[in-house]
Coordinates of C-alpha atoms in Angstrom, one line a residue:
M1 CA 0.0 0.0 0.0
S2 CA 1.4 3.4 -0.9
N3 CA 2.2 6.1 1.7
G4 CA -0.5 8.2 0.2
H5 CA -3.1 5.5 0.7
V6 CA -1.9 5.0 4.3
D7 CA -2.3 8.7 5.1
I8 CA -5.8 8.8 3.6
S9 CA -6.7 5.8 5.6
R10 CA -5.5 7.3 8.8
R11 CA -7.4 10.5 8.2
G12 CA -10.5 8.5 7.5
L13 CA -10.1 6.6 10.7
L14 CA -9.6 9.8 12.7
G15 CA -12.6 11.4 11.1
G16 CA -14.6 8.3 12.0
A17 CA -13.4 8.3 15.6
I18 CA -14.4 12.0 15.9
A19 CA -17.9 11.3 14.5
V20 CA -18.4 8.3 16.8
A21 CA -17.3 10.4 19.8
A22 CA -19.6 13.3 18.8
V23 CA -22.5 10.9 18.4
A24 CA -21.7 9.3 21.8
V25 CA -21.7 12.7 23.5
T26 CA -24.9 13.7 21.8
G27 CA -26.5 10.4 22.8
E28 CA -25.4 11.0 26.4
A29 CA -27.0 14.5 26.3
A30 CA -30.2 13.1 24.9
A31 CA -30.4 10.5 27.6
A32 CA -29.8 13.0 30.3
T33 CA -32.5 15.2 28.8
R34 CA -34.9 12.3 28.9
T35 CA -34.4 11.9 32.6
G36 CA -36.1 15.3 33.2
T37 CA -33.6 16.5 35.8
S38 CA -33.2 20.3 36.0
G39 CA -30.1 22.5 36.2
T40 CA -29.5 26.1 37.2
G41 CA -29.0 28.1 34.0
T42 CA -30.0 28.6 30.4
P43 CA -27.5 26.8 28.1
G44 CA -25.5 28.9 25.7
T45 CA -27.2 32.2 26.5
G46 CA -24.9 33.7 29.1
A47 CA -28.0 34.5 31.2
P48 CA -29.2 32.8 34.4
G49 CA -32.3 30.7 34.1
T50 CA -33.3 27.1 33.8
A51 CA -31.1 24.5 32.1
T52 CA -31.6 20.9 31.1
P53 CA -28.5 18.8 32.0
G54 CA -26.8 17.1 29.2
Q55 CA -26.4 20.0 26.9
V56 CA -23.8 19.8 24.2
P57 CA -22.3 23.3 23.5
A58 CA -21.6 24.5 20.0
L59 CA -18.0 24.7 20.9
W60 CA -17.8 20.9 21.4
R61 CA -19.3 20.2 18.0
E62 CA -16.9 22.6 16.4
F63 CA -14.0 21.1 18.2
A64 CA -14.9 17.6 17.2
R65 CA -14.7 18.7 13.5
T66 CA -11.3 20.4 13.9
P67 CA -9.7 19.0 17.1
F68 CA -6.1 20.0 16.4
T69 CA -6.7 23.6 15.1
H70 CA -9.7 24.9 17.0
P71 CA -9.1 28.6 17.7
Q72 CA -10.3 28.6 21.3
I73 CA -9.9 25.0 22.6
P74 CA -6.5 23.2 22.6
Y75 CA -6.1 19.5 21.8
V76 CA -4.8 18.0 25.1
G77 CA -6.0 14.4 24.5
R78 CA -2.4 13.1 24.7
A79 CA -1.3 14.9 27.9
G80 CA 0.3 12.9 30.7
Y81 CA 2.6 9.9 31.1
R82 CA 2.9 7.9 27.9
S83 CA 0.2 10.1 26.2
G84 CA -2.2 9.6 29.1
A85 CA -1.7 5.9 29.9
A86 CA -4.3 4.7 32.5
R87 CA -1.8 2.5 34.3
F88 CA 1.8 3.0 35.4
P89 CA 4.3 0.2 35.1
R90 CA 5.0 -2.1 38.0
R91 CA 8.7 -2.4 38.0
P92 CA 10.3 -5.3 39.8
V93 CA 11.5 -4.7 43.4
V94 CA 15.3 -4.3 43.5
A95 CA 15.8 -2.6 46.9
D96 CA 14.2 -2.2 50.3
V97 CA 15.3 0.8 52.3
R98 CA 15.6 -1.2 55.4
D99 CA 18.4 -3.2 53.8
H100 CA 20.3 0.0 53.4
G101 CA 19.8 1.2 57.0
A102 CA 16.4 2.8 57.2
V103 CA 14.6 2.4 60.5
A104 CA 10.9 3.1 61.0
D105 CA 9.2 4.7 63.9
D106 CA 12.1 5.4 66.2
G107 CA 12.1 9.2 65.5
S108 CA 15.8 9.6 65.9
T109 CA 17.4 7.9 62.9
D110 CA 17.9 10.0 59.8
C111 CA 16.7 7.7 57.1
A112 CA 17.5 10.0 54.1
P113 CA 21.0 8.5 53.5
A114 CA 19.6 4.9 53.5
I115 CA 16.7 5.8 51.1
N116 CA 19.1 7.6 48.8
R117 CA 21.5 4.7 48.9
A118 CA 18.7 2.3 47.9
I119 CA 17.7 4.7 45.0
A120 CA 21.3 4.8 43.8
A121 CA 21.5 1.0 44.0
A122 CA 18.3 0.7 41.8
G123 CA 19.8 3.2 39.4
R124 CA 23.0 1.2 39.1
A125 CA 20.8 -1.9 38.4
G126 CA 19.3 -0.2 35.5
G127 CA 16.0 0.7 37.3
G128 CA 13.4 -1.0 39.4
T129 CA 11.3 -0.3 42.5
V130 CA 12.6 0.9 45.8
L131 CA 10.3 -0.2 48.7
I132 CA 9.6 1.9 51.8
P133 CA 7.5 -0.3 54.1
P134 CA 4.7 1.0 56.5
G135 CA 5.8 3.3 59.2
T136 CA 7.3 6.8 59.7
F137 CA 10.8 7.5 58.5
R138 CA 12.6 10.6 59.6
I139 CA 14.5 12.4 56.9
D140 CA 17.0 15.2 57.6
D141 CA 18.0 15.5 53.9
L142 CA 16.1 15.6 50.7
I143 CA 15.3 12.5 48.7
R144 CA 16.8 12.5 45.2
V145 CA 15.4 10.3 42.4
G146 CA 18.0 10.9 39.7
Y147 CA 17.9 7.7 37.7
S148 CA 15.5 6.8 34.9
N149 CA 13.1 3.8 35.4
V150 CA 13.4 4.0 39.2
V151 CA 10.2 4.0 41.3
L152 CA 10.1 5.0 45.0
R153 CA 7.1 3.2 46.4
G154 CA 5.6 3.3 49.9
A155 CA 2.9 1.0 51.2
G156 CA 0.2 3.7 50.6
S157 CA -0.2 7.4 51.6
G158 CA -2.0 6.4 54.8
R159 CA 0.7 3.9 55.8
T160 CA 4.1 5.2 54.8
K161 CA 5.3 8.6 56.0
L162 CA 8.5 10.6 55.4
S163 CA 8.9 13.1 58.2
A164 CA 11.1 15.9 56.9
T165 CA 12.9 18.0 59.5
R166 CA 14.8 20.5 57.4
N167 CA 14.2 22.9 54.5
L168 CA 16.0 23.5 51.2
T169 CA 17.7 26.7 52.4
E170 CA 19.3 24.7 55.2
L171 CA 20.2 21.7 52.9
I172 CA 21.4 23.5 49.8
G173 CA 21.6 27.2 50.6
V174 CA 20.0 30.5 49.9
Y175 CA 18.5 30.6 46.4
G176 CA 18.1 34.1 45.0
S177 CA 16.2 35.1 41.9
R178 CA 18.0 35.5 38.6
Y179 CA 15.8 38.5 38.0
G180 CA 17.1 40.4 41.1
G181 CA 15.6 41.5 44.3
D182 CA 15.5 39.7 47.7
K183 CA 13.1 36.9 46.6
S184 CA 13.8 33.3 47.4
S185 CA 13.5 31.0 44.4
W186 CA 12.6 28.2 46.9
S187 CA 9.2 29.9 46.6
W188 CA 8.8 28.2 43.3
A189 CA 11.5 25.6 42.8
G190 CA 12.9 22.4 44.3
G191 CA 11.4 19.6 46.5
L192 CA 12.2 17.6 49.5
V193 CA 11.5 14.7 47.2
W194 CA 13.1 15.9 44.0
L195 CA 12.9 13.9 40.7
C196 CA 15.6 15.3 38.5
P197 CA 18.4 13.7 36.4
T198 CA 21.6 13.3 38.5
D199 CA 23.8 15.4 36.2
R200 CA 21.2 18.2 36.0
F201 CA 20.6 18.2 39.8
T202 CA 24.4 18.5 40.3
T203 CA 24.8 21.5 38.0
L204 CA 21.7 23.2 39.5
T205 CA 22.7 22.9 43.1
A206 CA 26.4 23.8 42.3
A207 CA 25.2 27.0 40.7
I208 CA 22.9 27.8 43.7
R209 CA 25.7 27.2 46.2
A210 CA 27.9 29.5 44.0
K211 CA 25.2 32.1 43.9
A212 CA 25.2 32.0 40.1
W213 CA 21.4 31.8 39.9
P214 CA 20.7 29.4 37.0
F215 CA 18.1 28.9 34.4
E216 CA 16.3 25.7 35.4
G217 CA 15.1 24.3 32.1
W218 CA 15.9 21.8 29.4
T219 CA 19.2 23.2 28.1
G220 CA 21.3 23.9 31.2
N221 CA 22.0 26.7 33.6
K222 CA 22.8 29.2 30.9
R223 CA 20.5 27.7 28.3
D224 CA 23.4 27.0 26.0
E225 CA 23.8 23.2 26.4
W226 CA 22.2 22.1 23.1
R227 CA 23.2 21.4 19.5
T228 CA 21.1 21.4 16.4
L229 CA 19.9 18.0 15.0
T230 CA 18.1 19.5 12.0
T231 CA 16.2 22.5 10.8
L232 CA 12.5 22.2 9.9
A233 CA 10.3 23.3 7.0
P234 CA 7.2 25.4 7.7
A235 CA 4.3 23.5 9.1
R236 CA 0.9 24.2 10.8
Q237 CA -0.1 23.8 14.4
G238 CA -1.7 20.4 14.9
S239 CA 0.5 18.6 12.3
R240 CA 2.3 15.5 13.5
T241 CA 4.5 15.0 10.5
V242 CA 7.2 17.6 9.7
R243 CA 9.8 17.8 6.9
V244 CA 13.4 18.0 8.1
A245 CA 16.5 19.1 6.3
D246 CA 18.7 16.3 7.7
P247 CA 17.0 13.1 9.1
G248 CA 20.4 11.4 9.7
K249 CA 20.5 12.2 13.4
L250 CA 16.9 11.2 14.2
K251 CA 15.5 7.8 15.1
P252 CA 12.2 6.4 16.5
G253 CA 11.9 6.7 20.2
Q254 CA 14.4 9.5 20.5
L255 CA 13.6 12.6 22.7
V256 CA 14.3 15.8 21.0
L257 CA 13.6 19.5 21.7
L258 CA 11.5 21.6 19.3
R259 CA 13.1 25.1 19.5
L260 CA 11.3 28.3 18.3
A261 CA 13.1 31.6 18.5
D262 CA 11.2 34.9 18.4
D263 CA 11.8 37.7 15.9
A264 CA 12.3 41.5 16.5
D265 CA 8.6 42.1 16.1
H266 CA 7.7 39.4 18.6
T267 CA 5.5 37.6 16.2
L268 CA 6.0 34.3 18.0
L269 CA 4.6 35.8 21.2
E270 CA 1.7 37.3 19.2
H271 CA 1.0 33.8 17.7
M272 CA 0.9 32.3 21.2
S273 CA -1.6 35.0 22.1
G274 CA -3.9 34.2 19.1
G275 CA -2.6 36.9 16.8
G276 CA -4.7 39.8 15.5
P277 CA -4.8 43.5 16.4
A278 CA -4.8 43.1 20.2
A279 CA -1.6 41.0 20.3
E280 CA 0.0 43.3 17.6
A281 CA -0.8 46.4 19.7
Y282 CA 0.6 44.9 23.0
L283 CA 3.9 46.3 24.2
W284 CA 6.3 43.4 24.4
D285 CA 9.7 45.0 24.5
D286 CA 9.6 46.0 28.2
K287 CA 8.5 42.5 29.4
T288 CA 12.0 41.5 30.0
K289 CA 11.2 38.5 32.2
L290 CA 8.9 37.1 29.5
T291 CA 11.3 37.6 26.7
S292 CA 14.0 35.7 28.7
Y293 CA 11.7 32.6 28.4
V294 CA 12.1 32.6 24.7
P295 CA 13.1 30.5 22.7
Y296 CA 10.1 28.3 23.3
E297 CA 11.3 24.8 24.0
W298 CA 9.0 21.8 23.6
P299 CA 10.3 18.2 24.2
V300 CA 8.8 15.5 22.2
R301 CA 9.5 11.9 21.2
V302 CA 10.2 10.9 17.6
A303 CA 7.6 8.3 16.5
R304 CA 8.8 7.6 12.9
V305 CA 11.4 8.6 10.4
R306 CA 10.6 8.1 6.7
G307 CA 13.0 9.9 4.4
D308 CA 12.8 13.6 5.2
K309 CA 9.4 13.2 6.9
V310 CA 9.4 12.8 10.7
T311 CA 6.3 11.9 12.7
L312 CA 6.2 13.2 16.3
E313 CA 4.5 11.7 19.3
R314 CA 2.2 14.7 19.7
P315 CA 0.8 17.3 17.4
L316 CA 2.7 20.5 16.9
P317 CA 1.8 23.0 19.6
L318 CA 2.3 26.0 17.3
D319 CA 3.0 26.9 13.7
L320 CA 6.5 26.5 12.4
R321 CA 7.4 29.6 10.4
P322 CA 10.8 30.5 8.9
E323 CA 11.1 33.7 10.9
W324 CA 11.2 31.6 14.1
D325 CA 14.1 29.5 13.0
P326 CA 12.4 26.2 13.7
R327 CA 14.7 23.3 14.5
L328 CA 15.0 20.1 16.5
T329 CA 17.8 20.1 19.0
T330 CA 19.3 18.0 21.8
L331 CA 18.3 18.7 25.4
A332 CA 19.7 17.8 28.8
E333 CA 19.4 14.1 29.3
P334 CA 15.9 13.9 30.9
L335 CA 14.7 11.6 33.7
T336 CA 12.2 9.1 32.1
G337 CA 10.1 6.3 33.4
S338 CA 10.5 7.2 37.1
G339 CA 7.8 7.7 39.7
V340 CA 6.9 8.1 43.4
E341 CA 3.9 6.3 44.8
G342 CA 2.0 5.5 48.0
L343 CA 3.5 7.8 50.6
T344 CA 3.0 10.9 52.6
L345 CA 5.7 13.6 52.9
E346 CA 5.2 15.6 56.0
A347 CA 7.4 18.6 56.8
V348 CA 7.9 19.8 60.4
E349 CA 5.1 22.3 61.1
T350 CA 6.4 25.8 60.9
P351 CA 4.5 29.1 60.2
Q352 CA 4.1 29.9 56.5
S353 CA 6.8 32.4 55.4
P354 CA 6.1 35.9 54.1
H355 CA 5.4 36.0 50.4
L356 CA 8.3 35.1 48.2
L357 CA 10.6 34.4 51.1
D358 CA 9.9 30.6 51.4
R359 CA 12.7 28.6 53.0
G360 CA 11.9 25.5 51.0
Y361 CA 9.7 23.1 52.9
N362 CA 8.6 21.9 49.5
G363 CA 6.9 18.7 48.6
V364 CA 7.5 16.6 45.4
T365 CA 9.0 18.3 42.3
F366 CA 9.7 16.9 38.8
Q367 CA 12.4 18.7 36.9
C368 CA 13.8 17.9 33.4
A369 CA 11.5 14.9 33.6
Y370 CA 9.6 13.3 30.8
D371 CA 7.1 10.4 31.1
C372 CA 7.3 10.3 34.9
W373 CA 4.5 10.2 37.5
A374 CA 3.3 10.5 41.1
D375 CA 0.4 8.4 42.4
D376 CA -1.3 8.3 45.8
V377 CA 1.0 10.9 47.3
V378 CA 0.1 13.4 50.1
V379 CA 2.2 16.4 51.1
R380 CA 1.6 18.2 54.4
H381 CA 2.8 21.4 56.1
V382 CA 4.7 22.5 53.0
D383 CA 5.6 25.9 51.5
N384 CA 4.9 24.5 48.0
G385 CA 3.3 21.2 47.2
F386 CA 3.8 19.5 43.8
G387 CA 6.1 21.1 41.3
L388 CA 6.5 20.7 37.5
V389 CA 9.7 22.6 36.5
A390 CA 10.7 22.1 32.9
A391 CA 8.7 18.8 33.1
S392 CA 6.7 17.3 30.3
A393 CA 4.4 14.4 29.7
C394 CA 4.2 13.6 33.4
T395 CA 1.1 12.5 35.3
L396 CA 0.2 13.5 38.9
R397 CA -2.7 11.2 40.0
R398 CA -4.4 11.0 43.4
T399 CA -2.3 13.7 45.0
R400 CA -3.2 15.8 47.9
V401 CA -1.9 19.0 49.6
A402 CA -2.8 19.3 53.3
G403 CA -1.8 20.9 56.6
R404 CA -0.9 24.5 57.5
G405 CA -1.3 26.1 54.1
A406 CA 0.9 26.5 51.1
H407 CA 2.1 29.3 48.9
H408 CA 1.8 27.2 45.7
P409 CA -0.1 24.0 46.3
Y410 CA 0.7 23.0 42.7
F411 CA 3.2 24.9 40.4
C412 CA 3.9 24.4 36.7
R413 CA 6.5 26.6 35.2
E414 CA 9.8 27.0 33.2
G415 CA 8.5 25.6 30.0
S416 CA 6.5 22.6 31.3
H417 CA 4.2 21.0 28.7
D418 CA 1.7 18.2 28.1
N419 CA 1.4 17.3 31.8
L420 CA -1.8 15.8 33.5
V421 CA -2.8 16.5 37.1
E422 CA -5.9 14.5 37.9
D423 CA -7.9 13.4 40.9
F424 CA -6.2 16.1 43.0
T425 CA -7.2 17.7 46.3
V426 CA -6.2 21.0 48.0
E427 CA -7.4 20.7 51.5
Q428 CA -8.5 23.7 53.6
R429 CA -5.6 24.9 55.7
T430 CA -5.5 23.8 59.4
V431 CA -4.3 27.1 60.8
P432 CA -5.1 30.7 59.8
A433 CA -2.9 32.3 57.2
P434 CA -0.2 34.5 58.7
A435 CA -0.1 38.2 57.7
G436 CA 1.9 38.9 54.6
T437 CA 1.5 35.5 53.0
Q438 CA -0.2 34.6 49.8
L439 CA -2.1 31.6 48.4
H440 CA -2.2 30.9 44.7
G441 CA -3.6 27.4 43.9
I442 CA -3.0 25.5 40.7
N443 CA -0.3 27.6 39.1
V444 CA 0.9 27.8 35.5
E445 CA 3.4 30.2 34.0
G446 CA 6.5 30.7 31.9
L447 CA 5.3 29.7 28.4
S448 CA 4.0 26.4 29.8
S449 CA 1.4 24.9 27.5
Y450 CA -1.0 22.0 26.9
N451 CA -1.2 21.1 30.5
V452 CA -4.4 19.7 32.1
W453 CA -5.9 19.8 35.6
S454 CA -8.8 17.4 35.8
R455 CA -11.2 16.1 38.5
G456 CA -10.1 18.4 41.3
D457 CA -11.4 19.3 44.7
M458 CA -9.9 22.7 45.7
R459 CA -11.1 23.7 49.2
M460 CA -9.0 26.9 48.9
G461 CA -6.8 28.6 46.3
T462 CA -7.6 29.7 42.7
F463 CA -6.7 29.0 39.1
D464 CA -3.4 30.9 39.2
S465 CA -2.4 32.0 35.7
H466 CA 0.8 33.6 36.9
R467 CA 1.9 35.7 33.9
G468 CA 4.7 34.6 31.6
L469 CA 2.2 33.9 28.8
P470 CA 1.1 30.4 29.5
F471 CA -1.2 29.2 26.7
A472 CA -3.3 26.3 25.6
N473 CA -4.0 24.9 29.1
V474 CA -7.2 23.2 30.3
R475 CA -8.9 23.1 33.7
T476 CA -11.9 20.7 33.7
D477 CA -14.3 19.1 36.1
I478 CA -13.1 20.9 39.2
T479 CA -14.9 22.2 42.3
V480 CA -13.1 25.2 43.8
D481 CA -13.7 27.5 46.8
N482 CA -12.1 30.5 45.0
T483 CA -10.1 32.2 47.8
G484 CA -6.6 32.8 46.3
Q485 CA -5.2 35.3 43.8
H486 CA -2.8 35.2 41.0
G487 CA 0.8 36.3 41.1
G488 CA 3.5 37.3 38.6
D489 CA 5.7 40.4 37.8
Y490 CA 4.6 43.0 35.3
S491 CA 7.8 42.2 33.4
A492 CA 6.6 38.6 32.9
G493 CA 3.8 39.9 30.5
P494 CA 0.3 38.6 30.0
L495 CA -1.6 36.3 32.4
F496 CA -3.0 34.3 29.5
G497 CA -2.1 33.4 26.0
A498 CA -4.6 31.8 23.6
R499 CA -6.6 28.6 23.9
F500 CA -7.2 28.5 27.7
T501 CA -10.3 26.5 28.5
H502 CA -12.3 26.2 31.7
W503 CA -14.8 23.5 31.3
N504 CA -17.3 22.3 33.9
I505 CA -16.2 24.4 36.9
R506 CA -18.1 24.5 40.1
V507 CA -17.3 27.7 42.1
T508 CA -18.6 27.2 45.6
N509 CA -18.3 30.8 46.8
S510 CA -19.4 32.3 43.4
R511 CA -16.3 34.4 43.1
A512 CA -15.6 35.1 39.4
G513 CA -11.9 36.0 39.4
L514 CA -9.7 33.7 37.2
M515 CA -12.7 31.3 36.8
K516 CA -14.8 33.0 34.2
I517 CA -12.2 34.2 31.8
D518 CA -14.2 35.4 28.8
G519 CA -13.1 39.0 29.7
L520 CA -9.5 38.1 30.3
A521 CA -8.0 35.4 28.0
P522 CA -7.7 35.9 24.3
Y523 CA -9.1 33.2 21.9
S524 CA -10.2 31.1 24.9
A525 CA -13.4 29.5 26.3
T526 CA -15.4 29.3 29.5
V527 CA -18.0 26.5 29.3
G528 CA -20.3 25.1 32.0
I529 CA -19.6 27.3 35.0
N530 CA -22.2 28.3 37.6
E531 CA -23.2 32.0 38.0
V532 CA -20.3 34.0 39.5
T533 CA -19.8 37.6 40.5
E534 CA -16.8 39.9 40.7
F535 CA -15.4 40.6 44.2
G536 CA -11.9 40.9 45.5
Q537 CA -10.5 40.9 42.0
I538 CA -7.0 41.9 40.9
D539 CA -7.1 40.3 37.4
V540 CA -7.6 42.6 34.5
P541 CA -7.2 41.9 30.8
D542 CA -3.8 42.4 29.2
F543 CA -5.1 42.8 25.7
T544 CA -7.5 45.5 24.4
G545 CA -10.4 45.2 22.0
D546 CA -12.3 42.0 21.0
L547 CA -10.6 39.1 22.8
H548 CA -12.5 36.5 20.6
T549 CA -13.4 34.5 23.7
R550 CA -16.4 32.2 24.0
L551 CA -18.8 31.7 26.9
E552 CA -21.3 28.9 26.8
L553 CA -23.6 27.2 29.4
Y554 CA -23.0 30.1 31.8
G555 CA -25.0 29.8 35.0
T556 CA -25.0 26.0 35.0
T557 CA -23.5 23.3 37.2
D558 CA -22.6 20.0 35.7
A559 CA -24.9 20.5 32.7
V560 CA -22.3 20.5 30.0
R561 CA -21.7 17.3 28.0
P562 CA -19.1 16.0 27.7
R563 CA -18.6 16.6 31.4
N564 CA -14.8 16.3 31.3
L565 CA -13.0 17.9 28.3
Y566 CA -9.8 15.9 28.7
E567 CA -11.5 12.5 28.8
A568 CA -13.7 13.4 25.9
Q569 CA -10.7 14.4 23.8
R570 CA -9.0 11.1 24.6
A571 CA -12.1 9.4 23.1
L572 CA -11.3 11.2 19.8

């Protein structure tokens, strides 16, 4: 069969799958309508009233016809570990921390060296599972997972506890901001359980100790540790096959970095914002923190190489245009296939620090990690809960932030893409917030894109779009008591780029800020949110004029079908 016939066949299959999914959703809506249950708003009108559950918005029907190129809704159906795999691998047990000196429940033995020795032994063995049995294990140092295919597994978050006594400032040193001022970068970086390739961790911490504040991403402390594999021909957002100038250095299964530079007119940043007069009129040149995030760097696995045509694991996140010098490059050797499961990390309870002065009682952080995961993990009494820092294609499942209150319960930054956070909980804080502290919530910033937060229970916090032009992110099927506020420096630029989608959001205190985004986010969508009002707001639109945003099924609760946008996209 010729390549042309194969391509046509695949397009036909995709079209058939979309049609089936659309019919299935419509059928679900019809069935719900036949039940006669009532909702709380008029679908699609933007006005409060009476709604019939099971309404399919026009936006979904449009998306099902053009899933990879819809102007308001991103395609995120392949977000997460192994493109959204339902199960994580069960790697064979190669080490038990007790065999390396860990002692449970005595309260005096520092078990961090033993746990780290067990992890290192698993790494030398080529991977495997490191067991932590039931009990409480004191740790006076951070736990480092720096080897691919190594899983740190407890007996369950209710049975295995790591009791952390020290913070990252004590363990590594003061971490200032590369942008100046007296801020502590431990307010948004690092973890007491830190999954990061050993070489990258070593260079990062060496730079911090030398007070040479590093870039934290995919290409090293100075963003210069990369080499070109090939340049790329122009292509459109949503394509999976690209033409390359030199396929000789590419092979299936290889992880590469798509690199897009900006031009003097900032047309790449405009493209991330949806384009048009509003983005063209925006003043980009003085947003020095934002422009430091460019080039845009997107890691992806090569699926196939045929002549000068290369097929990628995921669709292109943006257009490839000659003025952006599109190319595939190397990246820092990432951590892959590693995870942490079935445990609670509890820091010693201390008052929350003043805003941006966190000392680093941080939870679990993935850095320069691809296809990694956390499952059934609780963090308690932390400054910052779960972190994704230059992390991509990772899944955080059944995670929970609890205790005295956190600055960032979840943070996603420094070019993190295609991650999935699902079945997550932010508990109500157990003590009142000290004066001078801030609470954000589920954070995204720094050109991070195509990330998903799904099936969440947020008893405090907010949807923290934290400037730095994050774009094409989805929050879906979440209940939130909207009590936080966003952060971000003016120099980091817009709160939102294009194709942000909030889909089926239940706001228990009816506060509009950062939930209903039709007046804030360009070329974006708010679908299926209950009636909300403005109070205590600090968010204002960055772009002027028509934002080309969409609002459907406003004033409803759980009336939209499909109920969960991510899961529906996977069905396509």
